[in-house]
Coordinates of C-alpha atoms in Angstrom, one line a residue:
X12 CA 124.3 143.1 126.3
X13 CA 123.4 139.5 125.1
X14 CA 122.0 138.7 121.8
X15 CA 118.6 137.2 122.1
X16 CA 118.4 133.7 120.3
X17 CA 117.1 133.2 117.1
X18 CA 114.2 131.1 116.4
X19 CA 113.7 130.5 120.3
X20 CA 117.0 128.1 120.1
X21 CA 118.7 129.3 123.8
X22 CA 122.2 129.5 123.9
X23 CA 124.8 128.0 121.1
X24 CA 126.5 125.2 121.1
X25 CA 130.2 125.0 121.6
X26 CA 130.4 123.4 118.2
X27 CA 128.9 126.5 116.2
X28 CA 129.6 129.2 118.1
X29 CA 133.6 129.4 118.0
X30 CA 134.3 132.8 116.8
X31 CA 138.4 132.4 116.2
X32 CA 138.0 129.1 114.7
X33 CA 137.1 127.9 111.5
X34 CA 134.6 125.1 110.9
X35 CA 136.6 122.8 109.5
X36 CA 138.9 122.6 112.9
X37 CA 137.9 121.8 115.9
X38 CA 138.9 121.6 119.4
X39 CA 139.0 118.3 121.4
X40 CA 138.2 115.0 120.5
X41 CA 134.5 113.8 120.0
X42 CA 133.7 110.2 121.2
X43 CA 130.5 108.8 119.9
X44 CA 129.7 107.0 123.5
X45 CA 129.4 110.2 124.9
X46 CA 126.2 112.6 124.9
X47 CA 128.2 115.8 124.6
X48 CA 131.6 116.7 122.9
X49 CA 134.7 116.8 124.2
X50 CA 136.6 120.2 125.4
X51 CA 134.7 123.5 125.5
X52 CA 131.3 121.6 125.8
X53 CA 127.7 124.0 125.7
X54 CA 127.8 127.8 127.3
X55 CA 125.2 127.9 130.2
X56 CA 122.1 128.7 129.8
X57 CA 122.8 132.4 130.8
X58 CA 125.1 133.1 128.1
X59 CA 124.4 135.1 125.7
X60 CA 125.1 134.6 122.1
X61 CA 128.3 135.8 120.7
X62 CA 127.7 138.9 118.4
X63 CA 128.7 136.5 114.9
X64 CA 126.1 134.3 115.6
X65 CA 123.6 137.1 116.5
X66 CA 121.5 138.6 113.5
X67 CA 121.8 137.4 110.2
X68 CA 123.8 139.0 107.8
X69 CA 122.7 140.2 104.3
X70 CA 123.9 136.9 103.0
X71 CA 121.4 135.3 105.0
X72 CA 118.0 137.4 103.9
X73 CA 116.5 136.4 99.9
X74 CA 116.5 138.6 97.4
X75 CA 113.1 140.8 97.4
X76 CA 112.2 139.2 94.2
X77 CA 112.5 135.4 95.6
X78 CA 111.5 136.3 99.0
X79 CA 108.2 136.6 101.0
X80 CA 106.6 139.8 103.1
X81 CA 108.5 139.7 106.4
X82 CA 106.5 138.5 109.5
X83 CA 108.0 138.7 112.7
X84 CA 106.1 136.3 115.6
X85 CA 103.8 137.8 118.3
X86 CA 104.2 137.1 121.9
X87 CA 101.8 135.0 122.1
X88 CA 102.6 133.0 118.7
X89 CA 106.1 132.7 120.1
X90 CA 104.5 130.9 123.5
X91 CA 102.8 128.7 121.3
X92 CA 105.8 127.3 119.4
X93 CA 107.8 127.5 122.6
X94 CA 105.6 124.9 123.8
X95 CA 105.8 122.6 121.0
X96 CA 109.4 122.1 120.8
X97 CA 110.6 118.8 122.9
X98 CA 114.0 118.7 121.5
X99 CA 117.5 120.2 123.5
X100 CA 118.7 123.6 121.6
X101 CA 121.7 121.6 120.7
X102 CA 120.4 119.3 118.5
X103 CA 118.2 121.4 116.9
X104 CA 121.1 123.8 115.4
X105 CA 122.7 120.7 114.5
X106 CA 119.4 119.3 112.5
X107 CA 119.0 122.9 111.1
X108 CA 122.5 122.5 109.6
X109 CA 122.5 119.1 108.3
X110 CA 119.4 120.2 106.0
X111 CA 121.8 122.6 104.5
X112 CA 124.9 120.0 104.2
X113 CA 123.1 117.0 103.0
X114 CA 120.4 116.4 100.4
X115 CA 116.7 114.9 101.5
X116 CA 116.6 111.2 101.6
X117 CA 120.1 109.9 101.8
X118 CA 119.4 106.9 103.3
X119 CA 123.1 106.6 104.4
X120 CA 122.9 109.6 106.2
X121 CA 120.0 108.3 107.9
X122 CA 122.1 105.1 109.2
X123 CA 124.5 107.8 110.8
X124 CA 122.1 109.6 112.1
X125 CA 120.4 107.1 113.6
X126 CA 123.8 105.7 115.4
X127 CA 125.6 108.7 116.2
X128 CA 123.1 111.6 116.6
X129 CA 123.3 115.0 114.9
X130 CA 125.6 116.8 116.7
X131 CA 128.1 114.2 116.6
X132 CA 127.3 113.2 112.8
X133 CA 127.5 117.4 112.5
X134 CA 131.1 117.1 113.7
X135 CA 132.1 114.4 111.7
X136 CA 131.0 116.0 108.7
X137 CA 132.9 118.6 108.7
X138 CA 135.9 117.1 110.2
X139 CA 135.8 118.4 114.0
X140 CA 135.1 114.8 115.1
X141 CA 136.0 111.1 114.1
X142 CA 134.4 110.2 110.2
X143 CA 131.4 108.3 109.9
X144 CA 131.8 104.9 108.9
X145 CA 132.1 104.4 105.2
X146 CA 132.1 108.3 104.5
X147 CA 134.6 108.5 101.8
X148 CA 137.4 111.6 102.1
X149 CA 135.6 112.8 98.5
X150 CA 132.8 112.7 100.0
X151 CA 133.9 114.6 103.4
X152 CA 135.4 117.0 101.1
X153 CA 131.6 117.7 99.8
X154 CA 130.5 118.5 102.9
X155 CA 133.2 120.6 104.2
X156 CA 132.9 123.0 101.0
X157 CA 128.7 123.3 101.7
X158 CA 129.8 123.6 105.6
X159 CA 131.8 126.7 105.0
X160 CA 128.8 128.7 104.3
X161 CA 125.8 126.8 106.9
X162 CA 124.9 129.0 109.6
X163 CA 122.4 127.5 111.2
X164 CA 121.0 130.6 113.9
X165 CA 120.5 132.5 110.7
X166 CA 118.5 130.2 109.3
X167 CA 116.4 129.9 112.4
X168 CA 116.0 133.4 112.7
X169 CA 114.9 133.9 108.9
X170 CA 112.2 131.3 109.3
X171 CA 111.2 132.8 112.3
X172 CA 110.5 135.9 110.8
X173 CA 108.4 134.7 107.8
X174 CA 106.0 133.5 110.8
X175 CA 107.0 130.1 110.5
X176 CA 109.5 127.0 112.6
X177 CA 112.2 124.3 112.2
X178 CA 110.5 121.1 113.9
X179 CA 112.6 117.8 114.7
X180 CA 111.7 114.3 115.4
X181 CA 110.6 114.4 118.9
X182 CA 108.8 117.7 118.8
X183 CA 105.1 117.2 119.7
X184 CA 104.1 118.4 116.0
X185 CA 106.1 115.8 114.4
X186 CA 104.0 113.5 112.5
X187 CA 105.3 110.2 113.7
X188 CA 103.9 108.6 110.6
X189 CA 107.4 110.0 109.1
X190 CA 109.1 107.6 111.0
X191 CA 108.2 105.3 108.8
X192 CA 110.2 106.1 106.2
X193 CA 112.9 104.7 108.6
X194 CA 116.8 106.1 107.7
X195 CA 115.4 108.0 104.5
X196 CA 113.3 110.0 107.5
X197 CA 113.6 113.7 106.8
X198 CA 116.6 115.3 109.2
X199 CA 113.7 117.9 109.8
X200 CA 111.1 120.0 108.4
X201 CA 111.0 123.8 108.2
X202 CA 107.4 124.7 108.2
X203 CA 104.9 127.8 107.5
X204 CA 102.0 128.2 109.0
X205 CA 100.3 128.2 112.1
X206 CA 98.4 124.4 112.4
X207 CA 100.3 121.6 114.3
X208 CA 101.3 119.6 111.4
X209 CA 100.7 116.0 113.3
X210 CA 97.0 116.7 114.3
X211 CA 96.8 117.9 110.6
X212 CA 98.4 114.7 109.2
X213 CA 96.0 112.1 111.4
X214 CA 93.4 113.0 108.9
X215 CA 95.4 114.1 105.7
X216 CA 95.2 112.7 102.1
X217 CA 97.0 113.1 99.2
X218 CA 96.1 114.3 95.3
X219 CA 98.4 113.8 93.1
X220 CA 99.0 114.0 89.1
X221 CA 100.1 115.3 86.5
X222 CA 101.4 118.9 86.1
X223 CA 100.1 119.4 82.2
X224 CA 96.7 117.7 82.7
X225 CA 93.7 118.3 81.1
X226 CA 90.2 120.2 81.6
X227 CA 89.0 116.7 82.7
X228 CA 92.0 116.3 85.1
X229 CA 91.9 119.9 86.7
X230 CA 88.1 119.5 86.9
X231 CA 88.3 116.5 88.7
X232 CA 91.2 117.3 91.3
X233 CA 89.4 120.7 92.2
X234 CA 86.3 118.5 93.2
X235 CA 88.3 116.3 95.1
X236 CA 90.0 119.0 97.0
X237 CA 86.3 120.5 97.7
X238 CA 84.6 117.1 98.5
X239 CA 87.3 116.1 101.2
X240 CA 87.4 119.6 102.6
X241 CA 83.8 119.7 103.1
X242 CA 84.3 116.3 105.1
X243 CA 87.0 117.6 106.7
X244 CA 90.3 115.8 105.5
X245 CA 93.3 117.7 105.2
X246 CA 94.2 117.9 100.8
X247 CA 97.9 117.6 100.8
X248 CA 100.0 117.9 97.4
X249 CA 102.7 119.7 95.9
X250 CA 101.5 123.1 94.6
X251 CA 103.0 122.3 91.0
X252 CA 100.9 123.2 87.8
X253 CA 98.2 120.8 87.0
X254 CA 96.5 118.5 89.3
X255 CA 98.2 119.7 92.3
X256 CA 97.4 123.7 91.8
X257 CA 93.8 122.4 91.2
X258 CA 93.6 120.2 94.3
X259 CA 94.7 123.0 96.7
X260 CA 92.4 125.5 95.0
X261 CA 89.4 122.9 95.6
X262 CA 90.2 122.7 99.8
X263 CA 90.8 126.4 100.2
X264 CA 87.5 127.5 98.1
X265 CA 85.4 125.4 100.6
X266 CA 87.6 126.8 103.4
X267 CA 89.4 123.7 103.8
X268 CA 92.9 122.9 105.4
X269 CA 95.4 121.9 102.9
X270 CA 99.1 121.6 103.5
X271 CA 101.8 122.1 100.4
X272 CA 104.8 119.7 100.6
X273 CA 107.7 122.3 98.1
X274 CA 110.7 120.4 96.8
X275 CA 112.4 124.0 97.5
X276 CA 112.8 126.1 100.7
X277 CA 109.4 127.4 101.9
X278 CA 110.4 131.0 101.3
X279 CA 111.2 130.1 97.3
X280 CA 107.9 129.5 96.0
X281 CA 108.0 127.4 93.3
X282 CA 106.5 127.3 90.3
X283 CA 107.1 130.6 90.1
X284 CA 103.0 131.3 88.7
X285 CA 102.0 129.9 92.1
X286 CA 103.5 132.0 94.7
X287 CA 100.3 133.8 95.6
X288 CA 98.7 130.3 95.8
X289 CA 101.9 129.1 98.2
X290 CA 101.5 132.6 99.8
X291 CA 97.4 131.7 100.6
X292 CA 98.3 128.2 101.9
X293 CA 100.6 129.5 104.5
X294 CA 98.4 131.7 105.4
X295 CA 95.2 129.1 105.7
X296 CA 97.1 125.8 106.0
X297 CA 100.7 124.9 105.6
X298 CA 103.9 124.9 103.2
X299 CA 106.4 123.1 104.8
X300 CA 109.8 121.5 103.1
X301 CA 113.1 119.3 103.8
X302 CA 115.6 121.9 102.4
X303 CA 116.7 125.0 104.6
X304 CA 115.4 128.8 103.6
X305 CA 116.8 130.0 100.0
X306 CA 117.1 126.6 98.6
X307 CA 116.3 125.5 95.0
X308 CA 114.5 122.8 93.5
X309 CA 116.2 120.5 91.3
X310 CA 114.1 117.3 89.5
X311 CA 116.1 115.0 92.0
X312 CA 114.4 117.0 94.7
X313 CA 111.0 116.9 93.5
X314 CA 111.5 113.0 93.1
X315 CA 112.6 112.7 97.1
X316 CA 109.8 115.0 97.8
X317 CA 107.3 112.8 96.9
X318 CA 108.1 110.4 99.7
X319 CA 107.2 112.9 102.1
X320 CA 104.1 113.1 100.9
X321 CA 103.0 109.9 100.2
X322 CA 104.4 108.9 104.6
X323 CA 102.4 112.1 105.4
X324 CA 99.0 111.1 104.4
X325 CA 96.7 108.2 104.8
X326 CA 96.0 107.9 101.2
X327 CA 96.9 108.9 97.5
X328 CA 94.8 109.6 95.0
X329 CA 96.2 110.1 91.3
X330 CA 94.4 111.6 89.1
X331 CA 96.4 112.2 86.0
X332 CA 99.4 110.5 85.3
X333 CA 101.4 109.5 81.9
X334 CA 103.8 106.4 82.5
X335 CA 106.6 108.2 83.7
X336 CA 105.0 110.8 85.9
X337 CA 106.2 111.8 89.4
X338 CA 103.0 111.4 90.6
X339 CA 103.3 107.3 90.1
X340 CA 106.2 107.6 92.5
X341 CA 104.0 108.8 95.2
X342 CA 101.6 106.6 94.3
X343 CA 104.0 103.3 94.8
X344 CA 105.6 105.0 97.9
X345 CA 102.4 104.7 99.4
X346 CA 101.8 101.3 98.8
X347 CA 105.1 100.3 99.8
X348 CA 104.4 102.0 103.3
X349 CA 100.9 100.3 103.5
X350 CA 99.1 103.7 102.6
X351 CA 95.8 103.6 100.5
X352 CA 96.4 104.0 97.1
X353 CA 93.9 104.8 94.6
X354 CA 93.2 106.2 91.0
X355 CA 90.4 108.1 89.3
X356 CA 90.1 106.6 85.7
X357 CA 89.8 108.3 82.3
X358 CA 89.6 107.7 78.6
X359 CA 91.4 104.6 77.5
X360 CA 93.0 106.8 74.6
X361 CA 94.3 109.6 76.9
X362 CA 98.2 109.2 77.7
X363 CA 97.7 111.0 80.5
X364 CA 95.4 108.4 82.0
X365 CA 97.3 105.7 80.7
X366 CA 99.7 105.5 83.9
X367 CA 96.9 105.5 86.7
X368 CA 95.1 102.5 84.5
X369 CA 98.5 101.0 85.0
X370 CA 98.3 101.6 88.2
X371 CA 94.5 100.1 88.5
X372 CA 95.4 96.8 87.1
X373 CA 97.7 96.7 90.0
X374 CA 96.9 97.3 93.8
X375 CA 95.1 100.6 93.5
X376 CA 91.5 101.3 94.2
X377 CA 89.4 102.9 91.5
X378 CA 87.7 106.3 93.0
X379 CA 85.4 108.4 90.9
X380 CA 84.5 111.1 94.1
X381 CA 85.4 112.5 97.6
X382 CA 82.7 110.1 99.0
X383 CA 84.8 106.9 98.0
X384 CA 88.0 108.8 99.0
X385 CA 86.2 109.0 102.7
X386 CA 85.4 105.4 102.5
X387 CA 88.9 103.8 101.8
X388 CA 90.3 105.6 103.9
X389 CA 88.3 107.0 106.7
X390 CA 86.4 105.1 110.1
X391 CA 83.4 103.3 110.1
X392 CA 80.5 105.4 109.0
X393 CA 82.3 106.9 106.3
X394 CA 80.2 105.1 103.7
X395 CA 79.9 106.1 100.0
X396 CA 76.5 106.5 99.1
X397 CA 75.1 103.3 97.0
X398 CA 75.4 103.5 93.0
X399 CA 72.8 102.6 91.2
X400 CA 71.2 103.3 88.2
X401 CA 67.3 105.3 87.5
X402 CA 64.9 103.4 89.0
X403 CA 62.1 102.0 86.7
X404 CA 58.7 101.5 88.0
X405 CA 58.6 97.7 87.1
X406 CA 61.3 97.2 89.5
X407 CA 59.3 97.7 92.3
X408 CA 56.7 94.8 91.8
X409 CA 56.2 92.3 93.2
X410 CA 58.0 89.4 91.2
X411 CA 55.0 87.2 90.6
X412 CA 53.3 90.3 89.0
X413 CA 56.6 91.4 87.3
X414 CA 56.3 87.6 85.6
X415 CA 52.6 88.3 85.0
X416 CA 53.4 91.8 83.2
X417 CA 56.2 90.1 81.1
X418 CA 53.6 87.3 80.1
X419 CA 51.8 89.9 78.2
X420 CA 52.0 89.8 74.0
X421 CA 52.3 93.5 72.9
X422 CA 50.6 92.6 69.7
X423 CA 47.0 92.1 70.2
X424 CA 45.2 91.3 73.5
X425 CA 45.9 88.1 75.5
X426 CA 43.2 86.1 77.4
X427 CA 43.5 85.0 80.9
X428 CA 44.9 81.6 80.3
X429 CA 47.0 81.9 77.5
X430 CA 48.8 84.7 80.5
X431 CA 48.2 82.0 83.3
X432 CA 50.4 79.6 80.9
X433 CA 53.2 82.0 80.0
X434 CA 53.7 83.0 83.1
X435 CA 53.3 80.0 85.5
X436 CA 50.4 80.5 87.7
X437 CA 46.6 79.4 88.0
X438 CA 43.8 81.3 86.3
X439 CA 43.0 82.8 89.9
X440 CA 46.6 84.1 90.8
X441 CA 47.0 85.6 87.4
X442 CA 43.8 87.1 87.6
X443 CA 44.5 89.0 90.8
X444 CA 48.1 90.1 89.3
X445 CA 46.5 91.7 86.4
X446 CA 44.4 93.5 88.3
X447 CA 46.7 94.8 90.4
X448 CA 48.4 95.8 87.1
X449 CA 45.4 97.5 86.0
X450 CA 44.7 100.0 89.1
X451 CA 48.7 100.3 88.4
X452 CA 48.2 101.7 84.9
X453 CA 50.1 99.3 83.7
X454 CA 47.3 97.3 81.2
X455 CA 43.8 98.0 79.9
X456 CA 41.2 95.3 79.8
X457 CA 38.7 94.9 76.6
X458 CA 35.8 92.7 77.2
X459 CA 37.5 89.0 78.1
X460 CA 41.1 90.1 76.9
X461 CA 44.3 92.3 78.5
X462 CA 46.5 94.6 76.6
X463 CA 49.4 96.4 77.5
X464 CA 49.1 100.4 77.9
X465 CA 50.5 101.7 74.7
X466 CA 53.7 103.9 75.2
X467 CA 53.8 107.5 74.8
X468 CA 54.6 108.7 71.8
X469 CA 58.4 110.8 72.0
X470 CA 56.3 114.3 70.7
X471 CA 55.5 114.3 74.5
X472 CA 59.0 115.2 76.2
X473 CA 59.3 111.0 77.2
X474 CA 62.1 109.7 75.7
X475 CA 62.6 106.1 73.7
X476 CA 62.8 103.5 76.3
X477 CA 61.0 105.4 78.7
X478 CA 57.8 103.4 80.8
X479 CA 54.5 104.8 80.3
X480 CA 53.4 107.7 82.4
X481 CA 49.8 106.8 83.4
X482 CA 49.0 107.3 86.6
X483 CA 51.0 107.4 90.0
X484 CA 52.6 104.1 89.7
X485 CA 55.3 104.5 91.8
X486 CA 53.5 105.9 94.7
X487 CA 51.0 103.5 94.7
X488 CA 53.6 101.1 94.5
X489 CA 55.4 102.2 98.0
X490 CA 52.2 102.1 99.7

């Protein structure tokens, strides 16, 4: 009886599912002008999968300890990602694979890629096909020891039962704003979670900062993630300590979507403190990563990672950052891509702020709120509301009668002319002014002379600096 294929991926390829031959030989020639390889070529259709490459092995399933609850698909969840696949069978085992041979970001592995395709550049890997220009035989050598253990179906089928997908350029859930990165373009991401990842990322933005912030930081990048939930952006980040933990705990408090970029696989949560937080994501949003299931981070991950992250999403915001933070990486990403970039300031004498000022004096924005996040980055109408400071009541006169007020000695009283000189206008206009001043409960008039109404004293409640509360100025003001 046939195997069913893992992870919805048909029927193998000739090139993985050789069950007398090892992976470092190969039958037949490959020649990079042709579409398919040489010799044995692709099963039909109708061919089942041969019993090796059926259901994974023990060496394919985490640890209890490292991984998640098992999930397996329902029909209908299965239809769904069905549908959203574009790319041949083929080349998806082949992408699945590569994620396990080379690291994220290798530009020169984007060149061959890009030129040869990744079945071919599969074979030529791991010595079934012609080398890749350039590759070096120490290098080749790398790849055949990683090669010996890849087994892409697995893979497929492990992801598939944590309720999540392998997606490849060309699938209609790619976010073609990846594509940007041009040869440093992820092979492919292995994603958790429900939501199509490019409607998501058409209205995503990143906060960023630092992992050992402060109360000021975490305050901050939890009322960021609510503000842009509650407008409806997508918070994206990397669900480290800090900034980022705070950010996604801000979007999914207001119900918000939020996506977690991991420098790890998506069934290795990491930080380890955070795997209930990972766990709520993928339930609410998405995890998704570069490297295959079971994979570890290293720092030289969580430095690629932040590429991802700043192509994904309109904009960055940073937060917290000290000069040498991660988070300044994302932050210059994005502005080499032509993303947004912006900063929320804090205390000159605060190291941790010390690399977004940097940042500040440069080409990033200064954002103190959601609101201003929304109005970088968003489409017209998505205006910031106007800053301003307290209104005063003298700001609302007319500025003839704000010159008339301002005329006024507050020693003493002043008579009509000697106000008419120190404020430039006839005996008449300043007459009228001052009696508009008056009704206002602005001055008090003694026999022939005008005095300014005294200020309240401060054992009131008014504080120093405060205008005089007599009458209702401001409402007959508006009038």
């Amino acid at each position: 009886m046939p195997t069913p294929s893992a992870g919805g991926c048909g029927a193998v390829p000739a090139l993985f599912s050789e069950p007398g031959q090892g992976r470092g030989q190969g039958q037949g020639g490959w020649d990079e002008g042709q579409e398919r390889p040489q010799g044995r070529g692709v099963p039909d259709a109708g061919q089942g999968l041969p019993e090796r490459w059926g259901v994974p092995d023990e060496r394919g399933t985490p640890d209890e300890g490292r991984g998640l609850p098992e999930r397996r698909a329902t029909p209908d969840e299965g239809q769904e990602l069905a549908e959203r696949r574009a790319t041949p069978d083929e080349e998806r085992l082949a992408r699945a694979a590569l994620t396990r041979l080379v690291e994220p970001g290798d530009e020169t592995v984007g060149r061959w890629l890009r030129h040869m395709g990744p079945v071919a550049l599969w074979r030529a890997l791991t010595g079934k096909g012609k080398p890749p220009p350039g590759a070096t035989g120490e290098r080749l050598a790398g790849c055949a020891l990683r090669a010996a253990g890849v087994d892409p179906v697995a893979d497929l089928a492990l992801i598939a039962r944590r309720g999540g997908r392998f997606i490849c350029p060309g699938d209609l859930d790619w976010p073609g704003q990846l594509d940007d990165l041009g040869d440093a373009r992820p092979v492919g991401l292995w994603v958790r979670g429900r939501a199509d990842l490019r409607m998501w990322a058409l209205r995503s933005v990143a906060v960023v900062g630092a992992r050992a912030c402060s109360d000021y930081g975490a305050h901050v990048a939890a009322s960021f993630g609510t503000g842009l939930a509650e407008r409806g952006w997508v918070v994206v980040s990397g669900a480290a300590h800090g900034v980022d933990g705070a950010a996604h705990r801000g979007s999914l408090a207001a119900g918000g979507a939020t996506i977690a970029v991991l420098a790890s696989g998506v069934d290795v949560p990491y930080p380890r403190a955070h795997s209930e937080l990972i766990e709520r994501i993928a339930e609410q949003g998405l995890v998704l990563a570069e490297l295959p299931p079971g994979a570890h981070p290293t720092r030289h991950r969580f430095v690629l990672r932040n590429r991802v992250i700043a192509a994904l999403t309109r904009g960055t915001v940073v937060v917290e950052a000290q000069y040498r933070s991660g988070s300044l990486v994302t932050a210059r990403r994005a502005q080499q891509l032509g993303r947004s970039t912006m900063g929320v300031p804090g205390p000159v004498t605060s190291g941790l702020s010390a690399g977004v000022h940097e940042l500040l004096r440069g080409e990033a924005v200064l954002v103190t709120d959601a609101a201003e996040v929304a109005e970088l980055i968003g489409g017209i109408g998505d205006l910031a509301p106007e800053r301003r400071g307290p209104l005063v009541e003298r700001d609302l006169l007319h500025p003839v009668t704000a010159r008339v007020l301002e005329a006024l000695s507050a020693r003493g009283g002043n008579h009509l002319r000697d106000v008419a000189r120190e404020s430039g206008t006839g005996c008449d206009e300043a007459l009228g002014r001052l009696h508009e001043l008056l009704a206002l409960g602005f001055v008090e008039r003694h026999g022939d002379r005008w005095e300014l109404v005294p200020a309240p004293r401060r054992s009131d409640g008014a504080r120093r600096g405060d205008p005089p509360n007599r009458g209702n100025r401001v409402k007959g003001l508006r009038r």
